[in-house]
């Protein structure tokens, strides 16, 4: 399997090892080094509980990158203290339709502001 950094976005794979070809990615028109969080997310695809490979191995093609990968895997990531989610226009439209169709709110003409 050859993959981009998108592999770290929650794929559950039955793989024993992840080998980083590089510790850099192309982002916003430039090459940037992966963050420790990126390395942990991508490396975490190797070895999964309840898979044929419960213990994974993470390594890299270039020996010069190994210290960075090791440091990243062993680094404690600061937990997020809070987050927010905003509904999309589609969510609001669905919510509005549901309220109106259930009779909880009457359909009213919107005020036209000029």
Tab-separated table of C-alpha atoms in Angstrom:
chain	number	residue	atom	x	y	z
A	1	UNK	CA	0.000	0.000	0.000
A	2	UNK	CA	1.324	3.434	-0.929
A	3	UNK	CA	-0.576	6.354	0.571
A	4	UNK	CA	-0.460	10.065	1.254
A	5	UNK	CA	-0.741	11.564	4.722
A	6	UNK	CA	-4.505	11.063	4.371
A	7	UNK	CA	-3.903	7.512	5.620
A	8	UNK	CA	-3.774	9.032	9.109
A	9	UNK	CA	-7.381	10.202	8.930
A	10	UNK	CA	-8.895	7.197	10.626
A	11	UNK	CA	-8.444	4.261	8.277
A	12	UNK	CA	-8.471	0.967	10.141
A	13	UNK	CA	-6.026	-1.208	8.263
A	14	UNK	CA	-4.696	-4.664	9.027
A	15	UNK	CA	-1.054	-3.733	8.507
A	16	UNK	CA	2.001	-4.529	10.588
A	17	UNK	CA	4.269	-1.688	9.592
A	18	UNK	CA	4.305	1.843	8.269
A	19	UNK	CA	7.392	3.005	6.404
A	20	UNK	CA	7.671	6.746	5.872
A	21	UNK	CA	9.142	7.609	2.493
A	22	UNK	CA	9.675	11.165	3.697
A	23	UNK	CA	8.820	13.331	6.695
A	24	UNK	CA	7.712	16.181	4.442
A	25	UNK	CA	4.437	16.823	2.668
A	26	UNK	CA	3.279	19.301	0.045
A	27	UNK	CA	0.875	21.790	1.614
A	28	UNK	CA	-0.329	25.200	0.429
A	29	UNK	CA	2.229	25.319	-2.365
A	30	UNK	CA	5.199	24.446	-0.176
A	31	UNK	CA	6.951	21.424	1.313
A	32	UNK	CA	6.479	21.314	5.091
A	33	UNK	CA	7.657	18.834	7.687
A	34	UNK	CA	4.999	16.593	9.192
A	35	UNK	CA	3.948	17.534	12.701
A	36	UNK	CA	4.421	15.112	15.590
A	37	UNK	CA	0.648	14.656	15.578
A	38	UNK	CA	0.722	13.753	11.852
A	39	UNK	CA	3.471	11.184	12.461
A	40	UNK	CA	1.526	9.649	15.344
A	41	UNK	CA	-1.705	9.501	13.330
A	42	UNK	CA	-0.024	7.941	10.290
A	43	UNK	CA	2.206	5.621	12.307
A	44	UNK	CA	-0.771	4.577	14.397
A	45	UNK	CA	-2.214	2.709	11.410
A	46	UNK	CA	0.390	-0.031	12.053
A	47	UNK	CA	-0.682	-2.624	14.556
A	48	UNK	CA	-4.272	-2.418	15.678
A	49	UNK	CA	-6.087	-4.104	18.510
A	50	UNK	CA	-8.244	-7.002	17.275
A	51	UNK	CA	-6.276	-7.232	14.014
A	52	UNK	CA	-3.840	-9.932	12.913
A	53	UNK	CA	-1.060	-7.479	13.890
A	54	UNK	CA	-1.733	-6.089	17.379
A	55	UNK	CA	1.813	-4.675	17.641
A	56	UNK	CA	2.925	-2.354	14.882
A	57	UNK	CA	6.282	-1.155	13.654
A	58	UNK	CA	7.011	2.342	12.372
A	59	UNK	CA	10.172	3.157	10.463
A	60	UNK	CA	11.375	5.235	7.519
A	61	UNK	CA	13.260	4.899	4.267
A	62	UNK	CA	15.847	7.572	5.076
A	63	UNK	CA	17.896	6.795	8.223
A	64	UNK	CA	18.348	10.547	8.794
A	65	UNK	CA	14.593	10.839	9.443
A	66	UNK	CA	14.480	8.089	12.078
A	67	UNK	CA	15.257	10.325	15.089
A	68	UNK	CA	12.449	12.730	14.141
A	69	UNK	CA	9.992	9.850	13.682
A	70	UNK	CA	10.987	8.273	16.983
A	71	UNK	CA	10.750	11.593	18.841
A	72	UNK	CA	7.353	12.268	17.273
A	73	UNK	CA	5.959	8.836	18.168
A	74	UNK	CA	7.121	9.223	21.767
A	75	UNK	CA	6.055	12.868	22.150
A	76	UNK	CA	3.071	13.599	24.374
A	77	UNK	CA	0.514	15.597	22.369
A	78	UNK	CA	-1.244	18.314	24.350
A	79	UNK	CA	-4.952	17.499	24.579
A	80	UNK	CA	-7.469	19.869	23.059
A	81	UNK	CA	-9.256	21.709	25.864
A	82	UNK	CA	-12.316	22.716	23.845
A	83	UNK	CA	-13.700	22.679	20.335
A	84	UNK	CA	-16.698	24.081	18.551
A	85	UNK	CA	-18.882	22.931	15.713
A	86	UNK	CA	-21.000	25.183	13.563
A	87	UNK	CA	-23.945	23.889	11.580
A	88	UNK	CA	-23.788	24.235	7.820
A	89	UNK	CA	-26.528	25.889	5.786
A	90	UNK	CA	-27.760	22.386	4.856
A	91	UNK	CA	-28.017	21.449	8.549
A	92	UNK	CA	-30.043	24.580	9.305
A	93	UNK	CA	-32.335	23.972	6.342
A	94	UNK	CA	-32.942	20.358	7.406
A	95	UNK	CA	-33.568	21.428	10.985
A	96	UNK	CA	-36.010	24.126	9.863
A	97	UNK	CA	-37.863	21.711	7.564
A	98	UNK	CA	-38.106	19.123	10.358
A	99	UNK	CA	-39.527	21.663	12.798
A	100	UNK	CA	-42.089	22.889	10.283
A	101	UNK	CA	-43.145	19.424	9.101
A	102	UNK	CA	-43.536	18.181	12.682
A	103	UNK	CA	-45.821	21.119	13.498
A	104	UNK	CA	-43.526	22.409	16.240
A	105	UNK	CA	-43.051	25.687	14.399
A	106	UNK	CA	-45.334	27.282	11.845
A	107	UNK	CA	-43.973	28.198	8.444
A	108	UNK	CA	-43.759	31.955	8.298
A	109	UNK	CA	-42.841	34.278	5.520
A	110	UNK	CA	-39.391	35.750	6.067
A	111	UNK	CA	-39.193	39.457	6.757
A	112	UNK	CA	-37.962	41.319	3.717
A	113	UNK	CA	-35.474	43.922	4.817
A	114	UNK	CA	-34.674	46.593	2.262
